[in-house]
Coordinates of C-alpha atoms in Angstrom, one line a residue:
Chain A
X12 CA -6.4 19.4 -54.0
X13 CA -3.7 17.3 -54.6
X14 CA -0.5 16.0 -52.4
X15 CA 2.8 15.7 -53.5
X16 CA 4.8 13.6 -50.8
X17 CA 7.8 13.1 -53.1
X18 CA 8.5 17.0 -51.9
X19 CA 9.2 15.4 -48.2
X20 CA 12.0 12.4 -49.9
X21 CA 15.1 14.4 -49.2
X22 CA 13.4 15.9 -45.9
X23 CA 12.8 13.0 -44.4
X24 CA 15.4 11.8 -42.7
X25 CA 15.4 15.4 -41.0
X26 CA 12.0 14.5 -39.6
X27 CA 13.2 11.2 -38.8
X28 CA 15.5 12.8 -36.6
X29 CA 12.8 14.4 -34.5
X30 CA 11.3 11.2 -33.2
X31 CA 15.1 10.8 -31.0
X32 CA 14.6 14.6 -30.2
X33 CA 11.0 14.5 -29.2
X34 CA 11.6 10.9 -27.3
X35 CA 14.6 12.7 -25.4
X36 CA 12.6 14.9 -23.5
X37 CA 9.3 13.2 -23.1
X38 CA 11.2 10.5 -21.7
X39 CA 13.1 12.9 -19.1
X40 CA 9.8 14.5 -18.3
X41 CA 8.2 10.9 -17.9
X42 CA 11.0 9.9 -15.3
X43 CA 10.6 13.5 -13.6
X44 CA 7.2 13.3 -13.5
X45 CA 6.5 9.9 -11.4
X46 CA 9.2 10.6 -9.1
X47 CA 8.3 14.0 -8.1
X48 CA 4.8 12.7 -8.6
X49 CA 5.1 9.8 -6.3
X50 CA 7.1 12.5 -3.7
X51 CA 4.2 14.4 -3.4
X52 CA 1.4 11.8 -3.7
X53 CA 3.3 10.4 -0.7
X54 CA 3.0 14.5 1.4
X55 CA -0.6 14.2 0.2
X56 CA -1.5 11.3 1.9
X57 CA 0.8 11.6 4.8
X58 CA 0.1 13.5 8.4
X59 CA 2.9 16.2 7.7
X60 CA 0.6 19.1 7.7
X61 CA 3.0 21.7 6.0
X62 CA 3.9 19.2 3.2
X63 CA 0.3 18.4 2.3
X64 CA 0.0 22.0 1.8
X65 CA 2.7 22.5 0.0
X66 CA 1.7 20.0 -2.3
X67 CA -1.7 20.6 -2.5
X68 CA -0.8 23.8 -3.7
X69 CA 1.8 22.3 -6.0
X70 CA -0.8 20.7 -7.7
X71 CA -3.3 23.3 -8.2
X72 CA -0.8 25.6 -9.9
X73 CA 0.3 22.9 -12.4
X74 CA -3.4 21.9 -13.4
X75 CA -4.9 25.2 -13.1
X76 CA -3.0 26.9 -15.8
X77 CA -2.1 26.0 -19.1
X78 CA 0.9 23.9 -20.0
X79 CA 1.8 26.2 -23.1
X80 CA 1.7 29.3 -20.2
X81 CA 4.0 27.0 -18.0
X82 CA 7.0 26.0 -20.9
X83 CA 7.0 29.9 -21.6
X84 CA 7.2 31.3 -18.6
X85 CA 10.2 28.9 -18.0
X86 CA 11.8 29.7 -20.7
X87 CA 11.4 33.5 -20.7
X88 CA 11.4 33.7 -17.0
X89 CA 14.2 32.3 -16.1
X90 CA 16.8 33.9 -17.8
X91 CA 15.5 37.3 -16.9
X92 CA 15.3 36.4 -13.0
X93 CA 18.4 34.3 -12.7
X94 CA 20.9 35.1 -15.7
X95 CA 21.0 31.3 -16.4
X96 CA 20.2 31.1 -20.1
X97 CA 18.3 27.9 -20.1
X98 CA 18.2 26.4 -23.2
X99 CA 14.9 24.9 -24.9
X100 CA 15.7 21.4 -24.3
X101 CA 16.2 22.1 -19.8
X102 CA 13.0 24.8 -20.3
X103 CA 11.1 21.7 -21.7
X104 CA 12.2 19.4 -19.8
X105 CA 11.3 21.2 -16.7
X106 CA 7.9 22.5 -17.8
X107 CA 6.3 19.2 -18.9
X108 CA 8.3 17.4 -15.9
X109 CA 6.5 19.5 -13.8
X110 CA 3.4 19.9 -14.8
X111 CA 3.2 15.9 -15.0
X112 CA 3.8 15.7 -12.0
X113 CA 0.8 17.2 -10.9
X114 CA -1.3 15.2 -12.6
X115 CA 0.8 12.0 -11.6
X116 CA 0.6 12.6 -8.2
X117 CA -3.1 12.7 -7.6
X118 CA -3.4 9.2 -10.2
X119 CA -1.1 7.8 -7.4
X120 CA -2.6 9.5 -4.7
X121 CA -5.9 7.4 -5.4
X122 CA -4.3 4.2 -6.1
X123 CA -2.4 4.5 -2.8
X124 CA -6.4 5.1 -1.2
X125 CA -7.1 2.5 -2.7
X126 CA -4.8 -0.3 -1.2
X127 CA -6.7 -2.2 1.4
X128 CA -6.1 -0.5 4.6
X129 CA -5.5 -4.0 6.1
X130 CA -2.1 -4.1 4.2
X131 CA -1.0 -0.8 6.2
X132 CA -1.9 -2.6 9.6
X133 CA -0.4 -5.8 9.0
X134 CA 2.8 -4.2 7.7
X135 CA 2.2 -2.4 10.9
X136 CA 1.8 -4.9 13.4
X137 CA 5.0 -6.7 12.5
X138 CA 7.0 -3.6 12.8
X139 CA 7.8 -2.7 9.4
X140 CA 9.2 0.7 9.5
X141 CA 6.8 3.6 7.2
X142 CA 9.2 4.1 4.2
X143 CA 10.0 0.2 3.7
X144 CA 6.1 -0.3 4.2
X145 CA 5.6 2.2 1.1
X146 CA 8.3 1.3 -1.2
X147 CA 8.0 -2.9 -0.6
X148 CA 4.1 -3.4 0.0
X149 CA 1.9 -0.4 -0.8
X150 CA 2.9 1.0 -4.0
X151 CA 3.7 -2.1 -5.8
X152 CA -0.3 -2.7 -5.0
X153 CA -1.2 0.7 -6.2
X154 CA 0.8 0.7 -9.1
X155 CA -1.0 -2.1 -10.5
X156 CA -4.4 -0.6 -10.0
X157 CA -2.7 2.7 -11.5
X158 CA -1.0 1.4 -14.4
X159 CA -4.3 2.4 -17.1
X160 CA -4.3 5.9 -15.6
X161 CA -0.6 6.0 -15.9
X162 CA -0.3 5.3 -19.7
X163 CA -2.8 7.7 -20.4
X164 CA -1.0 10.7 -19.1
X165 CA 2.5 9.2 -20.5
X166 CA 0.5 9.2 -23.9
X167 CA -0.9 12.7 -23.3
X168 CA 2.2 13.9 -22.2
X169 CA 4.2 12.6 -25.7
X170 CA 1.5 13.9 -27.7
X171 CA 1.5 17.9 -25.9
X172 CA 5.0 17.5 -26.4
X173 CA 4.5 19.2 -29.8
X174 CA 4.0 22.7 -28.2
X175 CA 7.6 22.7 -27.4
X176 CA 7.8 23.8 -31.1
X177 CA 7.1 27.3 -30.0
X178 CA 10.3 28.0 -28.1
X179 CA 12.4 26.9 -30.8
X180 CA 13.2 23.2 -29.9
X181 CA 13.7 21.3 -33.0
X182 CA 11.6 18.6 -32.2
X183 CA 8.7 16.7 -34.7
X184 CA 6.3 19.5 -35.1
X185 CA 8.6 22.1 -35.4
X186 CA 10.8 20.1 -38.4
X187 CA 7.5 19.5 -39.9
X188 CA 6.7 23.1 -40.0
X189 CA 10.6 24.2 -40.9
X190 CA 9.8 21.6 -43.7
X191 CA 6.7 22.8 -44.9
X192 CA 8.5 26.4 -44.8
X193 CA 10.7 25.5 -47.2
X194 CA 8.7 23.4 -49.7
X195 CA 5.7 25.6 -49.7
X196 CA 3.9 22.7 -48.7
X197 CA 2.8 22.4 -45.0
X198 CA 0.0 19.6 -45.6
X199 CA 2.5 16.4 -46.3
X200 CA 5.1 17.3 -43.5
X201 CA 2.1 17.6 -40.8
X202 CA 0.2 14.1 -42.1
X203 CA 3.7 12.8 -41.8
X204 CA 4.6 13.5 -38.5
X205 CA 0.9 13.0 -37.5
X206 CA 1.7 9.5 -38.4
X207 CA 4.4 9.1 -36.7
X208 CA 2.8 10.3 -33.6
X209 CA 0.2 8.0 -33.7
X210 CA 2.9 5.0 -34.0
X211 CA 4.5 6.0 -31.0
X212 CA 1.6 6.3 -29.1
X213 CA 0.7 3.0 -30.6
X214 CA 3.9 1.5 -28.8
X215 CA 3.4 2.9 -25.7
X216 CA -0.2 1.1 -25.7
X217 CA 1.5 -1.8 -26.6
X218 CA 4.0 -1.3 -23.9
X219 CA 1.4 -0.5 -21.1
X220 CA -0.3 -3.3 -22.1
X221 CA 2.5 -5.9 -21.6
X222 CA 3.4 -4.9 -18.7
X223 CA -0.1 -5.2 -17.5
X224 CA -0.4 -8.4 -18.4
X225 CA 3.2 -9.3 -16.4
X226 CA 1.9 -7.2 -13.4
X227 CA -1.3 -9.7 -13.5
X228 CA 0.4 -12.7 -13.8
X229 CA 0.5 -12.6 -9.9
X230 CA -3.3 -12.8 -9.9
Chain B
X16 CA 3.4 -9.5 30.7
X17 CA 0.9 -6.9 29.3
X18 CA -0.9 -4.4 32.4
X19 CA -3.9 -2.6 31.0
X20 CA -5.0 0.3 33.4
X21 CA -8.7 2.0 33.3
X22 CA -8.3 1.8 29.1
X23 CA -10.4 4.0 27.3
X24 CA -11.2 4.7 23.8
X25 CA -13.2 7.2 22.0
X26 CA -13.9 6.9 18.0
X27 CA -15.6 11.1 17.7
X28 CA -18.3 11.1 20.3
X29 CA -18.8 7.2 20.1
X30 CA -17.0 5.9 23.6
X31 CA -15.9 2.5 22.6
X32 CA -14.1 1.3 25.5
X33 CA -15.4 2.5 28.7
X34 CA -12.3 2.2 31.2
X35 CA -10.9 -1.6 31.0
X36 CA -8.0 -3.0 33.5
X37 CA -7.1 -6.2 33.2
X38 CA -3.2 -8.1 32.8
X39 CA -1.9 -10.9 30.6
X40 CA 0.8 -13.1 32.2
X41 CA 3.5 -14.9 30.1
X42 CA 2.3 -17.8 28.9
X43 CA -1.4 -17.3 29.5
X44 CA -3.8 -17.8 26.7
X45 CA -6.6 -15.2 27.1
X46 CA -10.2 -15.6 25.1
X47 CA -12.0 -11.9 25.0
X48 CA -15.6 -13.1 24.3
X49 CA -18.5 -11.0 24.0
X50 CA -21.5 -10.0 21.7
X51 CA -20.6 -7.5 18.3
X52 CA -20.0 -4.4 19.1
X53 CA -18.6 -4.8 22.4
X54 CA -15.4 -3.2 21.8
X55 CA -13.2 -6.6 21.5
X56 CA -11.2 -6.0 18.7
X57 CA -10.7 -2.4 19.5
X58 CA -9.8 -3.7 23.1
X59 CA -7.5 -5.9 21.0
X60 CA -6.3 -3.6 18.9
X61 CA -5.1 -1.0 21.3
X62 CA -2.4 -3.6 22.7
X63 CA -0.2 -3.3 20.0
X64 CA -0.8 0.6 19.6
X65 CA -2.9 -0.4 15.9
X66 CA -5.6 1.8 17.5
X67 CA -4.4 4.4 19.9
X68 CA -6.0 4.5 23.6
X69 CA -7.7 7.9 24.7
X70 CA -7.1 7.6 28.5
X71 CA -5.3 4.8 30.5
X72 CA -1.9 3.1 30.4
X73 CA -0.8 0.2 28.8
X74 CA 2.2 -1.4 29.8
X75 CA 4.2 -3.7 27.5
X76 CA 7.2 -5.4 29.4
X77 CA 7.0 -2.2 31.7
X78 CA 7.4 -0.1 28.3
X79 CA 3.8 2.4 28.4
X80 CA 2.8 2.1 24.7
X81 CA 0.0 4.9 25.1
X82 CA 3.0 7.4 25.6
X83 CA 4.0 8.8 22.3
X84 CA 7.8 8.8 22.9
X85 CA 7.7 5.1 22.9
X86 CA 9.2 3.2 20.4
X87 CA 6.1 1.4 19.0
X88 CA 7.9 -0.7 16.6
X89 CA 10.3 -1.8 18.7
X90 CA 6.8 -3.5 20.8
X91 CA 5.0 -4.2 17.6
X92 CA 8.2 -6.7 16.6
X93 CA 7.4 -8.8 19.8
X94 CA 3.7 -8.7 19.7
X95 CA 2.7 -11.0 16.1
X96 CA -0.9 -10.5 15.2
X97 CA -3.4 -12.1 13.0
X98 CA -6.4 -10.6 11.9
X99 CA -9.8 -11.4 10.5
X100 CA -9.3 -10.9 6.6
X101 CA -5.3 -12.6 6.8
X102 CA -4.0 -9.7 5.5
X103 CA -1.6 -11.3 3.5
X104 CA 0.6 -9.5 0.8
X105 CA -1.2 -10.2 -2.4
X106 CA 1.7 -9.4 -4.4
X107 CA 4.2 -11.5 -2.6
X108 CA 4.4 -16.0 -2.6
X109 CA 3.9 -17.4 0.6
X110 CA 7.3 -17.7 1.1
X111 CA 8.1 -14.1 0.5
X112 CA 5.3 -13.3 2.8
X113 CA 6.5 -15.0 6.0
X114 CA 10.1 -13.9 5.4
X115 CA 9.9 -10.6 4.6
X116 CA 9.7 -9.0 8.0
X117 CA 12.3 -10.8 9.2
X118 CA 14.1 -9.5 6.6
X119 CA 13.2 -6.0 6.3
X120 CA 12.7 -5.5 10.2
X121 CA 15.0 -7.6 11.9
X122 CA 17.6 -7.2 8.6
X123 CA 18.3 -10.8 8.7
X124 CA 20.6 -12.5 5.2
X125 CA 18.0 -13.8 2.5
X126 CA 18.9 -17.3 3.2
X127 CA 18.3 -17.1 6.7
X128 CA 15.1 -15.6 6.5
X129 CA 14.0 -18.2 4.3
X130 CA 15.1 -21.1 6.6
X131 CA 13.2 -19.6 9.2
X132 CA 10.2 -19.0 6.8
X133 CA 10.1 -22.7 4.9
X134 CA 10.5 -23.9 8.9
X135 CA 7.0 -22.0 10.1
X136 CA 5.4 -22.9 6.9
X137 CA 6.1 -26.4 7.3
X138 CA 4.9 -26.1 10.8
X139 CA 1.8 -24.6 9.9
X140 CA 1.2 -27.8 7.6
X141 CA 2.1 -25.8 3.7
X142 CA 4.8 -27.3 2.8
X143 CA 4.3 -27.9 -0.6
X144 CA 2.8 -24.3 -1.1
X145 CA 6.1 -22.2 -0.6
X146 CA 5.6 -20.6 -4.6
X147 CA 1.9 -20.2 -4.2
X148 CA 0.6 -16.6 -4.3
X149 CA -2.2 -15.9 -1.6
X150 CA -5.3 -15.5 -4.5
X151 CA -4.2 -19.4 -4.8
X152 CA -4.8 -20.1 -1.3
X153 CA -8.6 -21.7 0.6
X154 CA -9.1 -19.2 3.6
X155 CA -8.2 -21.7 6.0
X156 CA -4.8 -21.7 4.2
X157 CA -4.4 -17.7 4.0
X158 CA -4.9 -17.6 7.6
X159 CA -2.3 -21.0 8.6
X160 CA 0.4 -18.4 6.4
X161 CA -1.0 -15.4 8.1
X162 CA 0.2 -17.1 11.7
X163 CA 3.6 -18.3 10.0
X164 CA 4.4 -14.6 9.0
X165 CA 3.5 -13.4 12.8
X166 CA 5.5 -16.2 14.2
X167 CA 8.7 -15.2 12.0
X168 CA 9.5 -12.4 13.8
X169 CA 9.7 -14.7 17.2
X170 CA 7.3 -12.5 18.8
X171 CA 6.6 -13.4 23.0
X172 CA 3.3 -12.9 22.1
X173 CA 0.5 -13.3 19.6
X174 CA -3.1 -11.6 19.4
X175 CA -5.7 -13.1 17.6
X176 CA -8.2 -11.1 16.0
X177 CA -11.4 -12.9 15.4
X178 CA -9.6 -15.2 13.2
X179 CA -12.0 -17.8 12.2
X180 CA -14.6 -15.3 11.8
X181 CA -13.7 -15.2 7.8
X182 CA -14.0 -19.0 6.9
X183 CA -15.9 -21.7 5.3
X184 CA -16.9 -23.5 8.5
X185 CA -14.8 -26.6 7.2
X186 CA -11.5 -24.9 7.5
X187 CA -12.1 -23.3 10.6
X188 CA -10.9 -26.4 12.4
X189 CA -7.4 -26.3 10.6
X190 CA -6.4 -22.7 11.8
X191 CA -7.9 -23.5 15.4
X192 CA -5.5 -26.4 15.4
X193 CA -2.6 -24.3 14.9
X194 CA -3.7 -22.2 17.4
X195 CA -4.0 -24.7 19.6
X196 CA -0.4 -26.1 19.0
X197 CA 1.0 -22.9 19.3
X198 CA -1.1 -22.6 22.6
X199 CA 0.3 -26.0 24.4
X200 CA 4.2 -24.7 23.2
X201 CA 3.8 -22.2 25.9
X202 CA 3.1 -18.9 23.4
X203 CA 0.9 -16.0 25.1
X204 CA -2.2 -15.5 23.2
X205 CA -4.9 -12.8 23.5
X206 CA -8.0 -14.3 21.2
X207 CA -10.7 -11.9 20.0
X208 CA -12.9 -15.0 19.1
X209 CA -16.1 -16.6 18.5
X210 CA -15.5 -20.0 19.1
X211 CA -16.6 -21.0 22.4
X212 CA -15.2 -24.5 22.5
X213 CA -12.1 -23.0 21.7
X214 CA -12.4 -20.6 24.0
X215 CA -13.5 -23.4 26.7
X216 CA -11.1 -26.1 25.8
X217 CA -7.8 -24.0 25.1
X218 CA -7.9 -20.7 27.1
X219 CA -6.7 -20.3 30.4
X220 CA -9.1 -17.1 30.9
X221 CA -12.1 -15.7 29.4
X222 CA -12.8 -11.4 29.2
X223 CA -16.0 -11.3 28.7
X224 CA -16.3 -7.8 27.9
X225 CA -20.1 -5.7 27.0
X226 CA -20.9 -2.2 25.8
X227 CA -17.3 -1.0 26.4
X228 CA -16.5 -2.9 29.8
X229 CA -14.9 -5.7 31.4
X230 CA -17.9 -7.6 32.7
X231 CA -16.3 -10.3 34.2
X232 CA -13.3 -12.3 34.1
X233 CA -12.2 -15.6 35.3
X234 CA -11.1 -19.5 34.3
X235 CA -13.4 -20.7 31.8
X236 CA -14.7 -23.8 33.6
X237 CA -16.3 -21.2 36.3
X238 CA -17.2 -18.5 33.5
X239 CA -19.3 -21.6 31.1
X240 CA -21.1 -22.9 33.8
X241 CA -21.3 -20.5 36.5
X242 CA -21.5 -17.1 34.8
X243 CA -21.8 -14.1 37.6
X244 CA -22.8 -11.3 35.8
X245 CA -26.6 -11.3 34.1
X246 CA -24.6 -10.1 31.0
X247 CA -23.0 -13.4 30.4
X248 CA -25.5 -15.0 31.6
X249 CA -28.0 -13.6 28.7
X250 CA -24.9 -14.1 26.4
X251 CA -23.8 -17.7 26.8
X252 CA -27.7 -18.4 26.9
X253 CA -27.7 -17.0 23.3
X254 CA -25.4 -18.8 21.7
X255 CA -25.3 -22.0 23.6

């Protein structure tokens, strides 16, 4: 066997290209994710019956089936229900923002647990309305003790992202496989991007772990 | 002040508080003594609606916190409390501690909350730790900060749960002093405590409450030396 990278030379920049494409949407999905994962962490812990429901459901849909089900029923789905023709870049967007958010939301539901119930009393006892209670003294606390947990499933989250190439986005995977299409040569595109992967999941460790060590410094 | 009417309070089938009527007067200092398990800190508890009261009426400045269209918060913001393990925000310095509620709750400016806050902390002798996060703090300290951040929110009254029960015996002395001072400038305290000299020397009244009732209640001189009740008198012969 042999390789022949200088085949990729004048593809490269192409592929280069799909790191901004990829990042795009992960990083929409990412943003998606914790808020409407926090929003619903928040109905599962609350005393709102309905809600708790509604998210408990929520959340066994979006872990019970498979993400690669989800993104296509999206995209195929929707334009035959609604008319809208949603392009691959919303359909992605949506799929991995939702189905993140299931997984988010329990991740926050535990750290919330977690926080020592004493917090929620003395926030209570001086009068400290529920929302400003959340937002200033209980989820700051969880978040710390969430962080790991977090990072894994923004990590799992950028790598899955490569089944978007299935619906026709033109993200990493899917210009590595255009590329090895046209060079006869699928082996060098996919170690490439492979690479490439792994150096942006190598940042994002590098990131969690920073901000780790800021979130500690109160310790 | 506070009128407490035939209070009860069940946790499942587990009957914690077994009918309790009692008042607090402005400006009292009140000592609930009694052996574990008693049902003080519940008792406690239930007067600023932390735990909720099955049967009976509690009236806060004529307001009935045990019915549920009452604005809790509204009595919560008069009624500071300090409780056994501080409580303190982790997260937040001292400073930032004691002034948030005023900030958040009563929506005071930044700067004016922090006058107020550097003011208690200085009061409560920690001055110099205005920057320090609570993980820096002895237990003694935690708990000095714990009464500054209750007394920010100029509440007309303060309840004290167990609040010594936490420390090293050497910095019990330290918070008790504070209490004290806060005592003699005319605040009205209801203490969930241990401490009997405390108890004796500061408190107007002692509850001495067992198994879920009010046993017996009087001035402390009369309670200390002339306990009616067998109950108190197998108590205070316990521990004295």
């Amino acid at each position: 066997m042999k390789l022949d990278f200088s085949l990729l030379v004048p593809y490269i920049p192409f592929i280069l290209e799909g790191i901004w494409v990829t990042l795009k949407f992960v990083s929409m999905s990412i943003v998606i994710g914790f808020i409407l994962g926090t929003l619903l962490a928040i109905c599962k812990i609350g005393s709102i019956r309905p809600l708790k429901v509604v998210a408990d459901v929520y959340t066994s849909i979006f872990r019970g089936t498979p993400l690669l089900v989800q993104l296509m029923i999206i995209y195929i789905a929707i334009p035959q229900l609604t008319g809208y023709d949603i392009s691959p870049y919303v359909s992605a967007i949506l799929a991995f923002g939702l189905n993140s958010s299931a997984y988010v939301s329990e991740i926050i539901r535990a750290g919330i647990l977690a926080v020592d119930r004493g917090q929620t009393e003395a926030a209570a006892a001086l009068g400290v309305p529920y929302r400003q209670m959340m937002m200033n003294i209980i989820l700051p606390q969880a978040i710390k003790n969430i962080l790991p947990a977090l990072m894994n499933e923004f990590i799992t989250l950028t790598k899955e992202s490569a089944i978007v190439s299935v619906i026709g986005y033109v993200d990493l995977m899917r210009r590595a496989q255009i590329v090895g299409a046209n060079t006869y040569h699928n082996f060098e595109p996919l170690l490439f991007v492979a690479l490439i992967y792994w150096v942006m999941v190598y940042g994002l460790t590098l990131a969690g772990k920073g901000i780790e060590r800021r979130m500690r410094a109160s310790d | 002040m506070i009128n407490i009417e035939a209070l009860t309070k069940d946790f499942g089938s587990l009957t914690v508080l077994k009918g309790i009527s009692t008042s607090v007067h402005k400006g009292e200092v009140v000592a609930v003594i009694g052996p574990s398990g008693s049902g003080k800190s519940t008792f406690l508890r239930c007067l600023n609606g932390l735990e909720q009261a099955t049967t009976g009426d509690i009236k806060v400045q004529g307001i009935d916190i045990t019915d549920p269209s009452a604005d809790i918060m509204k009595v919560r913001q008069k009624i500071g409390m300090v409780f056994q393990h501080f409580n303190l925000f982790p997260h937040m310095s001292v400073l930032e501690n004691v002034a948030y509620a005023p900030k958040t709750v009563k929506k005071l400016k930044e700067e004016q909350a922090h006058v107020i806050a550097e003011d208690l902390i200085e009061r409560v002798g920690l001055g110099d730790k205005l920057s320090a996060y609570p993980n820096q703090l002895s237990g003694g300290q935690k708990q000095r900060v714990a009464i500054a951040r209750a007394l920010a929110m100029e509440p007309e009254m303060m309840l004290f749960d167990e609040p010594t029960s936490a420390l090293d015996p050497e910095m019990v002395k330290e918070v008790l002093e504070v209490m004290q001072g806060l005592a003699e400038s005319g605040m009205t305290m209801v203490v969930v405590t241990h401490e009997m000299n405390f108890a004796k020397e500061v408190a107007d009244r002692i509850l001495f409450l067992d198994d879920g009732h009010l046993v017996e209640e009087g001035d402390p001189h009369t309670f200390f030396t002339h306990p009616q009740s067998t109950r108190a008198k197998k108590f205070l012969n316990k521990i004295l």
